[in-house]
CSV table of C-alpha atoms in Angstrom, one decimal:
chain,number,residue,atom,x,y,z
A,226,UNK,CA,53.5,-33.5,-4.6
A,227,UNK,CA,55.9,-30.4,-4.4
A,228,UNK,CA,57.2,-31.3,-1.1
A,229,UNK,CA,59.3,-34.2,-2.8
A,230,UNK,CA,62.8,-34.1,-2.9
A,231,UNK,CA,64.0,-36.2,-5.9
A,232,UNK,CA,66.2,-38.7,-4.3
A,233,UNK,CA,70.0,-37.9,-5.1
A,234,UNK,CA,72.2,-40.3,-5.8
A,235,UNK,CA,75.7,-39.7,-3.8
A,236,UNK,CA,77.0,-38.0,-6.6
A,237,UNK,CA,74.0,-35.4,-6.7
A,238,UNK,CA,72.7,-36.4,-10.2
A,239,UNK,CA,69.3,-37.6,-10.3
A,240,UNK,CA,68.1,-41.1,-10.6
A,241,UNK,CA,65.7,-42.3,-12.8
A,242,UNK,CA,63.1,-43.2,-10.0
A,243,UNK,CA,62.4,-47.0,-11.1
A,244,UNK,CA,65.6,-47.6,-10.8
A,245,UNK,CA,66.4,-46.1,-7.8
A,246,UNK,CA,67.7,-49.0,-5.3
A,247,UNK,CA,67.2,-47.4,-2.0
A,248,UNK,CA,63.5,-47.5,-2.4
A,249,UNK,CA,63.9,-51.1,-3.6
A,250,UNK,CA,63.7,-52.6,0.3
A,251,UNK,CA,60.6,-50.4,0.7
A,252,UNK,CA,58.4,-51.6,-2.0
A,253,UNK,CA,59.6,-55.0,-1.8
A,254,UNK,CA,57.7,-55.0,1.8
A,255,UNK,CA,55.2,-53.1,1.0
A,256,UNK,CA,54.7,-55.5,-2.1
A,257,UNK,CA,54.8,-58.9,0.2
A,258,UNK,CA,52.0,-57.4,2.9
A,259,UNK,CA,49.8,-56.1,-0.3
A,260,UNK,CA,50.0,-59.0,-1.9
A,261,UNK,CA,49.2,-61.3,0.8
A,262,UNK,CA,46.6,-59.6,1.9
A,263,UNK,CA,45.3,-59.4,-1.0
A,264,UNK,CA,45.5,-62.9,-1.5
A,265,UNK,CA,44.1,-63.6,1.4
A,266,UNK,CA,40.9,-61.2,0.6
A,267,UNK,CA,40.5,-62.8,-2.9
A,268,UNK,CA,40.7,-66.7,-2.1
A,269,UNK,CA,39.5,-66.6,1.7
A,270,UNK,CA,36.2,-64.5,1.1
A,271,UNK,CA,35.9,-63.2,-2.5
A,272,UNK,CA,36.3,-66.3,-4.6
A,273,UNK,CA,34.1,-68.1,-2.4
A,274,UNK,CA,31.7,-65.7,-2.2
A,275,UNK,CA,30.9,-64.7,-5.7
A,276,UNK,CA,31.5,-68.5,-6.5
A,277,UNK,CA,28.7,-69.7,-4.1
A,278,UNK,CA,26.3,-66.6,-5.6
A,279,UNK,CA,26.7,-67.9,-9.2
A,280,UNK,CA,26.3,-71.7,-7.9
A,281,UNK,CA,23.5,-70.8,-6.1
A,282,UNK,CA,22.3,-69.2,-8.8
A,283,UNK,CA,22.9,-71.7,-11.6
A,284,UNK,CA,21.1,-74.1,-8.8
A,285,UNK,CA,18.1,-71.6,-8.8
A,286,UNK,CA,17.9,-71.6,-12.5
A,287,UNK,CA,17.8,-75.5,-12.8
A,288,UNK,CA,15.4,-76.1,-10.0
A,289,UNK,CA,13.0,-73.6,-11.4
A,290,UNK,CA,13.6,-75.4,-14.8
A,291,UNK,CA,12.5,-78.6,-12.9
A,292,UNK,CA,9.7,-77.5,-11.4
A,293,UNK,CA,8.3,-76.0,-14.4
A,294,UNK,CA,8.3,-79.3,-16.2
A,295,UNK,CA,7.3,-81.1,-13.1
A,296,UNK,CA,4.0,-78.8,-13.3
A,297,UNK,CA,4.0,-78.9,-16.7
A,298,UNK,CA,3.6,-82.6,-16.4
A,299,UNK,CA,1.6,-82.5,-13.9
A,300,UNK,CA,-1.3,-80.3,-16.0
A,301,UNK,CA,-0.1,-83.1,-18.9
A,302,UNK,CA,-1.1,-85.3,-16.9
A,303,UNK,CA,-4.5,-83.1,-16.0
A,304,UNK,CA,-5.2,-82.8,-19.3
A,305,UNK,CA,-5.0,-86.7,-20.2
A,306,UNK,CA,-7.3,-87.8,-17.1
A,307,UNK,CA,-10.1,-85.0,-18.1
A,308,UNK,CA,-10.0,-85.8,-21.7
A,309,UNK,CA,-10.2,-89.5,-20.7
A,310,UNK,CA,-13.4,-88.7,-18.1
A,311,UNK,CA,-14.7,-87.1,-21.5
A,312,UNK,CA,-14.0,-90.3,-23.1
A,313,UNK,CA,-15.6,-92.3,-20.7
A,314,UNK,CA,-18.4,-90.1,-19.9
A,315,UNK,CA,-19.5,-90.0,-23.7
A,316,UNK,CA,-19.4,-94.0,-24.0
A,317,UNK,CA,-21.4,-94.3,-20.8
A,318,UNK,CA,-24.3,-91.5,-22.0
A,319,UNK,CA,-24.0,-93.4,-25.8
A,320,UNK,CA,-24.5,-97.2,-23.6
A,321,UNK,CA,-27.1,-95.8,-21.8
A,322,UNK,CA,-29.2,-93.7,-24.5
A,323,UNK,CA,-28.8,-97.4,-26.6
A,324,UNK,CA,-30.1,-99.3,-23.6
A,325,UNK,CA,-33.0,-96.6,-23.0
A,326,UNK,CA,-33.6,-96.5,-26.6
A,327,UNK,CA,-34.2,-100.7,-26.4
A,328,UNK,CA,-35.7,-100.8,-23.8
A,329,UNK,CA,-38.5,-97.9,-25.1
A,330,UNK,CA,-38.6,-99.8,-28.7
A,331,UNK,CA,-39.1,-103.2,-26.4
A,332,UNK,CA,-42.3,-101.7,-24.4
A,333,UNK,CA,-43.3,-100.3,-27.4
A,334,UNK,CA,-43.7,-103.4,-29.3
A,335,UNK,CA,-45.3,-105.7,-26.1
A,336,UNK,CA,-48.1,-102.5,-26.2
A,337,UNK,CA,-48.2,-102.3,-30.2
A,338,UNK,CA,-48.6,-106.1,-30.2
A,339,UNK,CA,-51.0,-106.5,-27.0
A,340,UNK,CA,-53.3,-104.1,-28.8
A,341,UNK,CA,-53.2,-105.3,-32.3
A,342,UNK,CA,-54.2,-108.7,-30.3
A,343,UNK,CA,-57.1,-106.8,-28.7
A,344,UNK,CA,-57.9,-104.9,-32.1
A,345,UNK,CA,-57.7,-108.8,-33.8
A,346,UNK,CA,-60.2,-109.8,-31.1
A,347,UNK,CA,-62.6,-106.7,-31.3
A,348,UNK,CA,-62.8,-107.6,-34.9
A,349,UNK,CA,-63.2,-110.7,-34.4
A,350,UNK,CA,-66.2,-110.4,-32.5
A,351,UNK,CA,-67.6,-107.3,-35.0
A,352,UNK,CA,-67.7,-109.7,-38.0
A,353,UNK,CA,-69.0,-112.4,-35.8
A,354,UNK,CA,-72.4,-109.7,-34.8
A,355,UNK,CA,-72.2,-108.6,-38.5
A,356,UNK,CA,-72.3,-112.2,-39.8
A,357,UNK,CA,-75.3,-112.9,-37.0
A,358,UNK,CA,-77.1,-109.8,-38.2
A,359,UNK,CA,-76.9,-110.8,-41.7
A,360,UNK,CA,-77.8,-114.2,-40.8
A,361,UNK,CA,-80.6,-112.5,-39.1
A,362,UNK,CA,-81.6,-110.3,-41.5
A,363,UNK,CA,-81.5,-113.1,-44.2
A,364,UNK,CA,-84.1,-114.4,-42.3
A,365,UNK,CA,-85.6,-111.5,-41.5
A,366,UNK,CA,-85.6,-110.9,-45.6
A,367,UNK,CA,-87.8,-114.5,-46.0
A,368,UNK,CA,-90.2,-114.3,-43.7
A,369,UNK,CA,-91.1,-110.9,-45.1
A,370,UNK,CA,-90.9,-112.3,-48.9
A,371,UNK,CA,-93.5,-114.8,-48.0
A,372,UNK,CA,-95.7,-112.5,-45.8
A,373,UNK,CA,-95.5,-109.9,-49.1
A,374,UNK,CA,-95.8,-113.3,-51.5
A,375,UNK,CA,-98.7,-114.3,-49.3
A,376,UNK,CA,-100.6,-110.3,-49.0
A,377,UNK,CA,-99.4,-109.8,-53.3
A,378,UNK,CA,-101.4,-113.3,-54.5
A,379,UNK,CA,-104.3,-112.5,-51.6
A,380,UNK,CA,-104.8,-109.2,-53.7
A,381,UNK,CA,-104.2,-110.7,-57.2
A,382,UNK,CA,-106.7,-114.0,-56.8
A,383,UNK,CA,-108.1,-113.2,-54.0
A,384,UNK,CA,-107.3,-116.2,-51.4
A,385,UNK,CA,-104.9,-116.8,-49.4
A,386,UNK,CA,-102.5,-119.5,-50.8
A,387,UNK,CA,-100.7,-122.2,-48.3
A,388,UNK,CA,-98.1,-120.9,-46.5
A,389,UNK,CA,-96.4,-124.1,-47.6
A,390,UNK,CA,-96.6,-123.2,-51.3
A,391,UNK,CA,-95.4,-119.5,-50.2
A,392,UNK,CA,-92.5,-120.8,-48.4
A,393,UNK,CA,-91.0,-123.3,-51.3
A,394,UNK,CA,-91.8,-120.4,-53.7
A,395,UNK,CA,-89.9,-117.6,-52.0
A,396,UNK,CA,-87.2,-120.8,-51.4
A,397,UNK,CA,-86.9,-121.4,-55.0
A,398,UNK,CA,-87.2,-117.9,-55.9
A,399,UNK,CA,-83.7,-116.9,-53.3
A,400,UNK,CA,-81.9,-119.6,-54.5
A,401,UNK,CA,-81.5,-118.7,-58.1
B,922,UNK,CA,57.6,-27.5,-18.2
B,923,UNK,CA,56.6,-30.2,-16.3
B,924,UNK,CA,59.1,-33.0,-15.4
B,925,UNK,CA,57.7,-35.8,-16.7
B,926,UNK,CA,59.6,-38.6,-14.2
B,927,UNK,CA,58.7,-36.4,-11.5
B,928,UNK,CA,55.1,-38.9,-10.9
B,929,UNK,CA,57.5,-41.9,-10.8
B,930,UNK,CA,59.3,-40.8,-7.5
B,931,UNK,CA,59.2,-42.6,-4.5
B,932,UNK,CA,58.0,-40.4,-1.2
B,933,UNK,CA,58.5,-41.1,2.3
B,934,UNK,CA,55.3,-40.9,4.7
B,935,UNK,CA,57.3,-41.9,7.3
B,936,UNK,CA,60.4,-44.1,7.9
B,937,UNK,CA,59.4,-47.3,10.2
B,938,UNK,CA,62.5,-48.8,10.4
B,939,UNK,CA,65.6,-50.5,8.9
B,940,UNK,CA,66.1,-53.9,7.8
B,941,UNK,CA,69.7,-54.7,7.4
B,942,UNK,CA,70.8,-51.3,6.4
B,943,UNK,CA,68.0,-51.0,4.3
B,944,UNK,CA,65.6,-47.8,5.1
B,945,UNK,CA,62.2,-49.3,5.8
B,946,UNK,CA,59.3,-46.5,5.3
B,947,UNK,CA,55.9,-46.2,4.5
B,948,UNK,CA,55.8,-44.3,0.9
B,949,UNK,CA,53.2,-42.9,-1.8
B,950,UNK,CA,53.7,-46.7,-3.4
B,951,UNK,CA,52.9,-48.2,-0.3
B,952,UNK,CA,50.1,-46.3,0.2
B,953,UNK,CA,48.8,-46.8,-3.2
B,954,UNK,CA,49.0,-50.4,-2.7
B,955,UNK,CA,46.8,-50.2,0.3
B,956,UNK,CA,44.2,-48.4,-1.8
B,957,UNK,CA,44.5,-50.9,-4.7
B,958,UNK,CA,43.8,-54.1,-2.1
B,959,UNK,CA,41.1,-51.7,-0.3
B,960,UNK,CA,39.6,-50.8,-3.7
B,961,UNK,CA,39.9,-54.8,-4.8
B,962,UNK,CA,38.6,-55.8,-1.7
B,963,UNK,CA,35.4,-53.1,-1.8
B,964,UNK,CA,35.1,-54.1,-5.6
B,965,UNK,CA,34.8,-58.3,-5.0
B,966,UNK,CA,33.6,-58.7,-1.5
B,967,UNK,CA,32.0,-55.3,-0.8
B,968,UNK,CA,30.3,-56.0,-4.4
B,969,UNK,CA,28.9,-58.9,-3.5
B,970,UNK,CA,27.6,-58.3,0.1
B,971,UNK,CA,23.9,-58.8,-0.7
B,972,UNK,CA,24.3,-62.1,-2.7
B,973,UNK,CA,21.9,-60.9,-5.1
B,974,UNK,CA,20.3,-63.2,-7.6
B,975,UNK,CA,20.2,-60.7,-10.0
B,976,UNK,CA,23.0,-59.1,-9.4
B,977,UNK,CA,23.3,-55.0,-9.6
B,978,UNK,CA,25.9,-52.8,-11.1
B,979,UNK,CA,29.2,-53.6,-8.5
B,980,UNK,CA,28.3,-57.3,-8.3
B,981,UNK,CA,28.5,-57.7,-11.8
B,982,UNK,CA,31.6,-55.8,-12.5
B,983,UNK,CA,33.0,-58.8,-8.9
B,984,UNK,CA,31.3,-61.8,-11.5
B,985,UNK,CA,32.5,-60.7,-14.5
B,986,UNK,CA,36.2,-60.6,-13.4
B,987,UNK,CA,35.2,-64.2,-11.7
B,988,UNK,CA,34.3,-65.6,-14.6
B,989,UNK,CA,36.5,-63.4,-16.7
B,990,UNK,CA,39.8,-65.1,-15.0
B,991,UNK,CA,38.2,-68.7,-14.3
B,992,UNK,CA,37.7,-68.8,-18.1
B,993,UNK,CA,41.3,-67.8,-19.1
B,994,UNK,CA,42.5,-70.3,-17.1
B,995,UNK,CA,40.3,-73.1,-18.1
B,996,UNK,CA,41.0,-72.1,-21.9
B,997,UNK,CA,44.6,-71.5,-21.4
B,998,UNK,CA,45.9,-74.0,-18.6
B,999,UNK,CA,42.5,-76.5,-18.4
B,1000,UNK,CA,40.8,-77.7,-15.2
B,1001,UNK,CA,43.6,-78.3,-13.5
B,1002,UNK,CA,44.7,-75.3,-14.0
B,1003,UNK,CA,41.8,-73.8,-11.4
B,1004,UNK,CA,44.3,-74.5,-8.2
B,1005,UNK,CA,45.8,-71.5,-9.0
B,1006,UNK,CA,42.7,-69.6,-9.8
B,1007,UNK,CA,43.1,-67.6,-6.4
B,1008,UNK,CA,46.8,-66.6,-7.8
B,1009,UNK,CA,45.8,-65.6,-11.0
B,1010,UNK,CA,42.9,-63.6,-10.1
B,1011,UNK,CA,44.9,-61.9,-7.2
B,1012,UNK,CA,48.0,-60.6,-10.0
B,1013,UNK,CA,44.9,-59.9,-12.1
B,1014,UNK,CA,43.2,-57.9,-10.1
B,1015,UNK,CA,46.0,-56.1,-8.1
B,1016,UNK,CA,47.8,-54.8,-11.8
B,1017,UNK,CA,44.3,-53.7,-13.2
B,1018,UNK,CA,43.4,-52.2,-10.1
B,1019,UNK,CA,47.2,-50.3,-10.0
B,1020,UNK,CA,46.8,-49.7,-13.2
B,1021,UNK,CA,43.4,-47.8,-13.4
B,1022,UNK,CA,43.8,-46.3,-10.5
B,1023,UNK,CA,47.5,-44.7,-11.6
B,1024,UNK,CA,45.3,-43.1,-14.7
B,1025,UNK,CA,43.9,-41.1,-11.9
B,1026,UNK,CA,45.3,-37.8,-11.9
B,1027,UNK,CA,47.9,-37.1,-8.9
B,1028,UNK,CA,47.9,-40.6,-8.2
B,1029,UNK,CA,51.1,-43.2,-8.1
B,1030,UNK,CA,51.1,-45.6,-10.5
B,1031,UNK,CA,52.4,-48.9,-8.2
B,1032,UNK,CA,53.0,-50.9,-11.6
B,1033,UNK,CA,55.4,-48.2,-13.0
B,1034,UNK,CA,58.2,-49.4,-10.4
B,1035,UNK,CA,60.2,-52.2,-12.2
B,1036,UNK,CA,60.8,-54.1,-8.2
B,1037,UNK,CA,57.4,-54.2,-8.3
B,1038,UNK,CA,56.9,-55.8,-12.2
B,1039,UNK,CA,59.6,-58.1,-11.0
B,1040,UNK,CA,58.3,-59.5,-8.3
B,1041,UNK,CA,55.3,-60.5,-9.7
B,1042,UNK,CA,57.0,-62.0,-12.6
B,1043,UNK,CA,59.5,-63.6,-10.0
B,1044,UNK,CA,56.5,-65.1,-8.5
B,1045,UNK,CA,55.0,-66.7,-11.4
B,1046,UNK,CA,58.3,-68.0,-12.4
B,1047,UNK,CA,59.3,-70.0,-8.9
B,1048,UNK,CA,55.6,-71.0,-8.6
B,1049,UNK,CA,56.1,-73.1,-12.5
B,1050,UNK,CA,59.4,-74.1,-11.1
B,1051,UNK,CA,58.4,-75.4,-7.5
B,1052,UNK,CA,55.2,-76.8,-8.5
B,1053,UNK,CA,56.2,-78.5,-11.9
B,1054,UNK,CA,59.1,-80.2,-10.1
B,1055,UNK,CA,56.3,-81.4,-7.3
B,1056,UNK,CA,53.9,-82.4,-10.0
B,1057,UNK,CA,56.4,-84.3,-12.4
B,1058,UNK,CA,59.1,-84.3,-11.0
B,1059,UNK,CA,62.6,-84.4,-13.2
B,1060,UNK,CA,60.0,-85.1,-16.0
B,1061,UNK,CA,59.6,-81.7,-15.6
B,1062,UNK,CA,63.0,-81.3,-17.8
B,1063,UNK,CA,60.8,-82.8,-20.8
B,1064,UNK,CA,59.5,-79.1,-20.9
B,1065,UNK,CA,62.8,-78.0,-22.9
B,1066,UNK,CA,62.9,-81.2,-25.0
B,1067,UNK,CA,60.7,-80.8,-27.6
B,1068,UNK,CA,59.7,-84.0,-29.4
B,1069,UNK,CA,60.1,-85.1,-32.8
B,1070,UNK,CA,63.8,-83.0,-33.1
B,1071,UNK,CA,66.4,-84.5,-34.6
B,1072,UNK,CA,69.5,-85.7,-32.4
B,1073,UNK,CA,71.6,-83.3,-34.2
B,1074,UNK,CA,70.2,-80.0,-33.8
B,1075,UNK,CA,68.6,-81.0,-30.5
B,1076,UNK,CA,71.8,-79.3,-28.3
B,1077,UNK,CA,70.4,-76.7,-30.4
B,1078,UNK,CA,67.2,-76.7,-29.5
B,1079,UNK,CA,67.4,-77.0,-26.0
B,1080,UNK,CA,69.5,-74.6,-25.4
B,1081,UNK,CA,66.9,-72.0,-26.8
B,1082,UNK,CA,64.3,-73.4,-25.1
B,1083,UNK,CA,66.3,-73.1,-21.4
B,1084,UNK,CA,67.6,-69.5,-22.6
B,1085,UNK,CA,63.7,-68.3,-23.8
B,1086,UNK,CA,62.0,-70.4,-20.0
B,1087,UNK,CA,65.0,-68.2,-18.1
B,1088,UNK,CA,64.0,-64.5,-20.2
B,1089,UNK,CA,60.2,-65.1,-19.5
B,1090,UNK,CA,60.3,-63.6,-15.9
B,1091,UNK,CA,62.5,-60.7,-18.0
B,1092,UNK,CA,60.3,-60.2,-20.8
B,1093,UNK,CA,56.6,-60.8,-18.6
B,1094,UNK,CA,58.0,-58.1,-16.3
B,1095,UNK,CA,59.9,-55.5,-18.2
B,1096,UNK,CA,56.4,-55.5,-20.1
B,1097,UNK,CA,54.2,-54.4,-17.9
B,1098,UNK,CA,56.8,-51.6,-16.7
B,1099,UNK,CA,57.7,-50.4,-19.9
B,1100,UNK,CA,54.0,-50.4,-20.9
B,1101,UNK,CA,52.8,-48.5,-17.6
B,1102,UNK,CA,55.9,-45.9,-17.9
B,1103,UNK,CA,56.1,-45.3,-21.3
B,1104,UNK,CA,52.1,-44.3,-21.0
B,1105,UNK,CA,52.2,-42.6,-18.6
B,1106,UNK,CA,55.4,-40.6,-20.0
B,1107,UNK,CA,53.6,-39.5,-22.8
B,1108,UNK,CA,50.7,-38.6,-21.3
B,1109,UNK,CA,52.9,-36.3,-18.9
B,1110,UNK,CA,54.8,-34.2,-21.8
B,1111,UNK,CA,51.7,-33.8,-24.3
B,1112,UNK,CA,50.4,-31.8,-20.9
B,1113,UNK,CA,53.0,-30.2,-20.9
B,1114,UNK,CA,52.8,-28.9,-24.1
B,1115,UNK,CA,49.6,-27.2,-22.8
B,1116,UNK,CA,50.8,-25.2,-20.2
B,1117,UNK,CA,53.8,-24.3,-22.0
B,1118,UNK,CA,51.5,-23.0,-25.7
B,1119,UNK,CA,49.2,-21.1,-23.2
B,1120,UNK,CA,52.4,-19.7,-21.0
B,1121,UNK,CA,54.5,-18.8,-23.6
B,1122,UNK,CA,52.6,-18.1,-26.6
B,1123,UNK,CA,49.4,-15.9,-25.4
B,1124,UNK,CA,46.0,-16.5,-27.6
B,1125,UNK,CA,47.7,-18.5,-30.1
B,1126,UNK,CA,48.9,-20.9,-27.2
B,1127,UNK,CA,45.7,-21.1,-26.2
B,1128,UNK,CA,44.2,-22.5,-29.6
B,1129,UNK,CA,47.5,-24.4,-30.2
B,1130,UNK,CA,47.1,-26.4,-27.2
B,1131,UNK,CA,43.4,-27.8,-28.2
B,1132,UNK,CA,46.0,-30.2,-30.2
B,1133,UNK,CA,48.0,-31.7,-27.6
B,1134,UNK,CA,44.8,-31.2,-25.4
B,1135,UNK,CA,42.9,-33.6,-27.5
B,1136,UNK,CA,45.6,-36.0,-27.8
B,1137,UNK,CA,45.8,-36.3,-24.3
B,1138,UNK,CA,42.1,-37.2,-23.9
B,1139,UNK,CA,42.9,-39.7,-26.5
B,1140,UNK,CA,45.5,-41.4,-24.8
B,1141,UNK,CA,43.6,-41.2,-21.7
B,1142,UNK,CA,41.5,-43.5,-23.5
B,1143,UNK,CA,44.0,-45.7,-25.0
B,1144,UNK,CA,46.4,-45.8,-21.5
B,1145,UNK,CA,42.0,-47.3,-20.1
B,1146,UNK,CA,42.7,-49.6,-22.9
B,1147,UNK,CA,46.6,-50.7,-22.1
B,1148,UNK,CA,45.6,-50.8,-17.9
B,1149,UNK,CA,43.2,-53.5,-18.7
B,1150,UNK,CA,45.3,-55.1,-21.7
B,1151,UNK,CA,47.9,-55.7,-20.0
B,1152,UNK,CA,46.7,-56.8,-16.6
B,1153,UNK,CA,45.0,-59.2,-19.0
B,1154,UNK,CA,48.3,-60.1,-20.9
B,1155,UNK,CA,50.0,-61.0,-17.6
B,1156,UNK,CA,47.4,-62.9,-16.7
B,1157,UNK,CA,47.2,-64.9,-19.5
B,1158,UNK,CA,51.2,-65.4,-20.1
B,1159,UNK,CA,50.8,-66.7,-16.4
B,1160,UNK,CA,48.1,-69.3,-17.5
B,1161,UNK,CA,50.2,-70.0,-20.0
B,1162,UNK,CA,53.7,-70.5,-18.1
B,1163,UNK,CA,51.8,-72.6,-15.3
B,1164,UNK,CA,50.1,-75.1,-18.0
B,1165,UNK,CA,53.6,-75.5,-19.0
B,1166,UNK,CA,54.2,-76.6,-15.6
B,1167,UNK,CA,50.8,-78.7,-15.8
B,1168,UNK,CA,51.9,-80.7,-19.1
B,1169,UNK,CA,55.3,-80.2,-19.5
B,1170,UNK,CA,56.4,-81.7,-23.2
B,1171,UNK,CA,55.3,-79.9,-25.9
């Protein structure tokens, strides 16, 4: 700043600048418009401005926060009901293979007893034929006895003895 | 060498009128004033403008002094302490803003002009005075009556507590001034020294001024460090004086 003249005192010595009083009314209204409007800048549009950007910011922060446990409760929640469908949908195939599996053994048992009835009966009826046939054959076995009693004493004396004789012979003879 | 009041003078622009005998005029001060508010006012609201959620490099430097001021308060004077938030961060942020801005080469320091000092001093001073008499009224006098003193030195007492509440406007003034001056001073006359090695003294000037050369880079630094110190100081010591007029009684 070479164009300034350093302000002189009356007496021509130089003043210490801070302490020179003639630029004292100056600064003074200089100072109280500055200030002011400073003031004015700071409380009617800065502080209100940065103060709503940090609120509005502290609000963003916390309603994230909340919504990230409200979905985090809400897949909680997702979990718990699909591990209780799991739950549910295990008992229901374990109740139904037990009902299936009682219901098989049941039909299984009416057909294993039905034909061990029928097996009973065909046996039955087999030792009934076998017993005839036996019976049969029993008979079968004395008539031949006495018709081969009969032909055996023809050959050995040469006559033909009473059937009657033949008959109580082969009798007495099957009975010991 | 180079005079080192010369950057304290006060230049006329151009005379706008008188008030009562007093020369009115638009000056280098005044015109560094308009540049701090300008530069305060580009800084917080220009800053700020796009109300970024994540904010970028200017809105965090308009935060941090929100938050930086709001929490001296709250620590210093407590919530109720916050109604003068807008006061406190306006002397905050005009003295920081003078301050950095007289580091600038060829610039006018604003705080360097004891007036100036004063008045903000004289403003904290009236505004613990008007509004602890609102707030408590002659209670307010409780503020130089310690308790638990006994009756006999309490004359005592009292006296130095009214004689240290009148010196604060004194000492919360004169300290920014001195600090601003004295800084700025120093820095003047170790440049000096480097124009007068190198004109005087040839080659040897010119490797004897790497000496005051560095200094001068290190006070640069340190006068960064007192600019924000003591905006910061009178800020606090403002907190301070107005809890006093919050809770008076010690």
């Amino acid at each position: 700043m070479a164009t300034s003249a350093r302000t002189e005192v009356p007496g021509g010595k130089p003043q210490f600048p801070p302490f020179n009083k003639e630029t004292f009314a100056s600064q003074l209204v200089w100072f109280a418009i500055a200030f002011v409007a400073l003031y004015l800048i700071i409380s009617k549009l800065a502080i209100p401005r940065i103060g709503g950007i940090m609120a509005a910011r502290s609000g963003q922060i916390e309603g994230d926060l909340a919504e990230a446990n409200r979905l985090k409760a809400q897949s909680d929640a997702a979990i718990a009901a699909y591990e209780k469908a799991l739950a549910d949908a295990r008992g229901r195939a374990q109740t139904l293979a037990a009902e299936t599996r009682e219901r098989l053994n049941a039909e299984a048992e009416v057909r294993r007893k039905k034909l061990e009835a029928e097996l009973a009966e065909k046996l039955l009826a087999a030792e009934k034929t076998i017993a005839a046939t036996k019976l049969a054959a029993m008979s079968n076995v004395r008539t031949i006895a006495a018709e081969t009693t009969a032909a055996i004493v023809e050959r050995l004396i040469g006559s033909t003895p009473a059937p009657a004789v033949v008959d109580a012979a082969v009798a007495d003879v099957l009975k010991r | 060498m180079a005079d080192p009041i010369h950057q304290f003078e006060i230049n006329k622009i151009a005379t706008l009128g008188h008030i009562g005998g007093h020369e009115i005029a638009f000056t280098n001060s005044a015109l560094f004033m308009a540049i701090t508010v300008v530069g305060i006012w580009a800084l917080l609201v220009g800053g700020s403008s796009r109300r970024a959620l994540v904010p970028g490099r200017m809105q965090s430097i308009a935060e941090l002094s929100y938050e930086f001021v709001a929490n001296t308060i709250q620590s210093t004077a407590g919530k109720e302490g916050m109604k003068f938030f807008p006061f406190v961060f306006t002397l905050f942020m005009f003295i920081l803003m003078a301050n950095m801005i007289g580091i600038v080469p060829y610039t006018f320091t604003v705080t360097s002009h004891i007036i100036i000092t004063a008045m903000l001093a004289i403003m904290v001073f009236l505004t613990v005075i008007v509004y602890g008499f609102y707030r408590n009224g002659l209670k307010f006098f409780r503020l130089f009556v310690p308790s638990g003193i006994p009756i006999y030195i309490l004359p005592l007492i009292v006296f130095i507590e009214v004689l240290s509440f009148l010196s604060r406007p004194i000492s919360h003034s004169v300290r920014l001034f001195a600090n601003m001056l004295a800084g700025h001073i120093t820095l003047k006359v170790l440049a000096g020294f480097i124009t007068m090695m190198i004109g005087s003294l040839g080659i040897v000037g010119w490797l004897g001024a790497v000496l005051p050369l560095g200094m001068v880079v290190a006070i640069t630094a340190l006068e960064v460090l007192v600019a924000f110190l003591q905006a910061y100081v009178f800020a606090i010591l403002t907190c301070i004086y107005l809890n006093d007029a919050i809770h008076p009684g010690h």
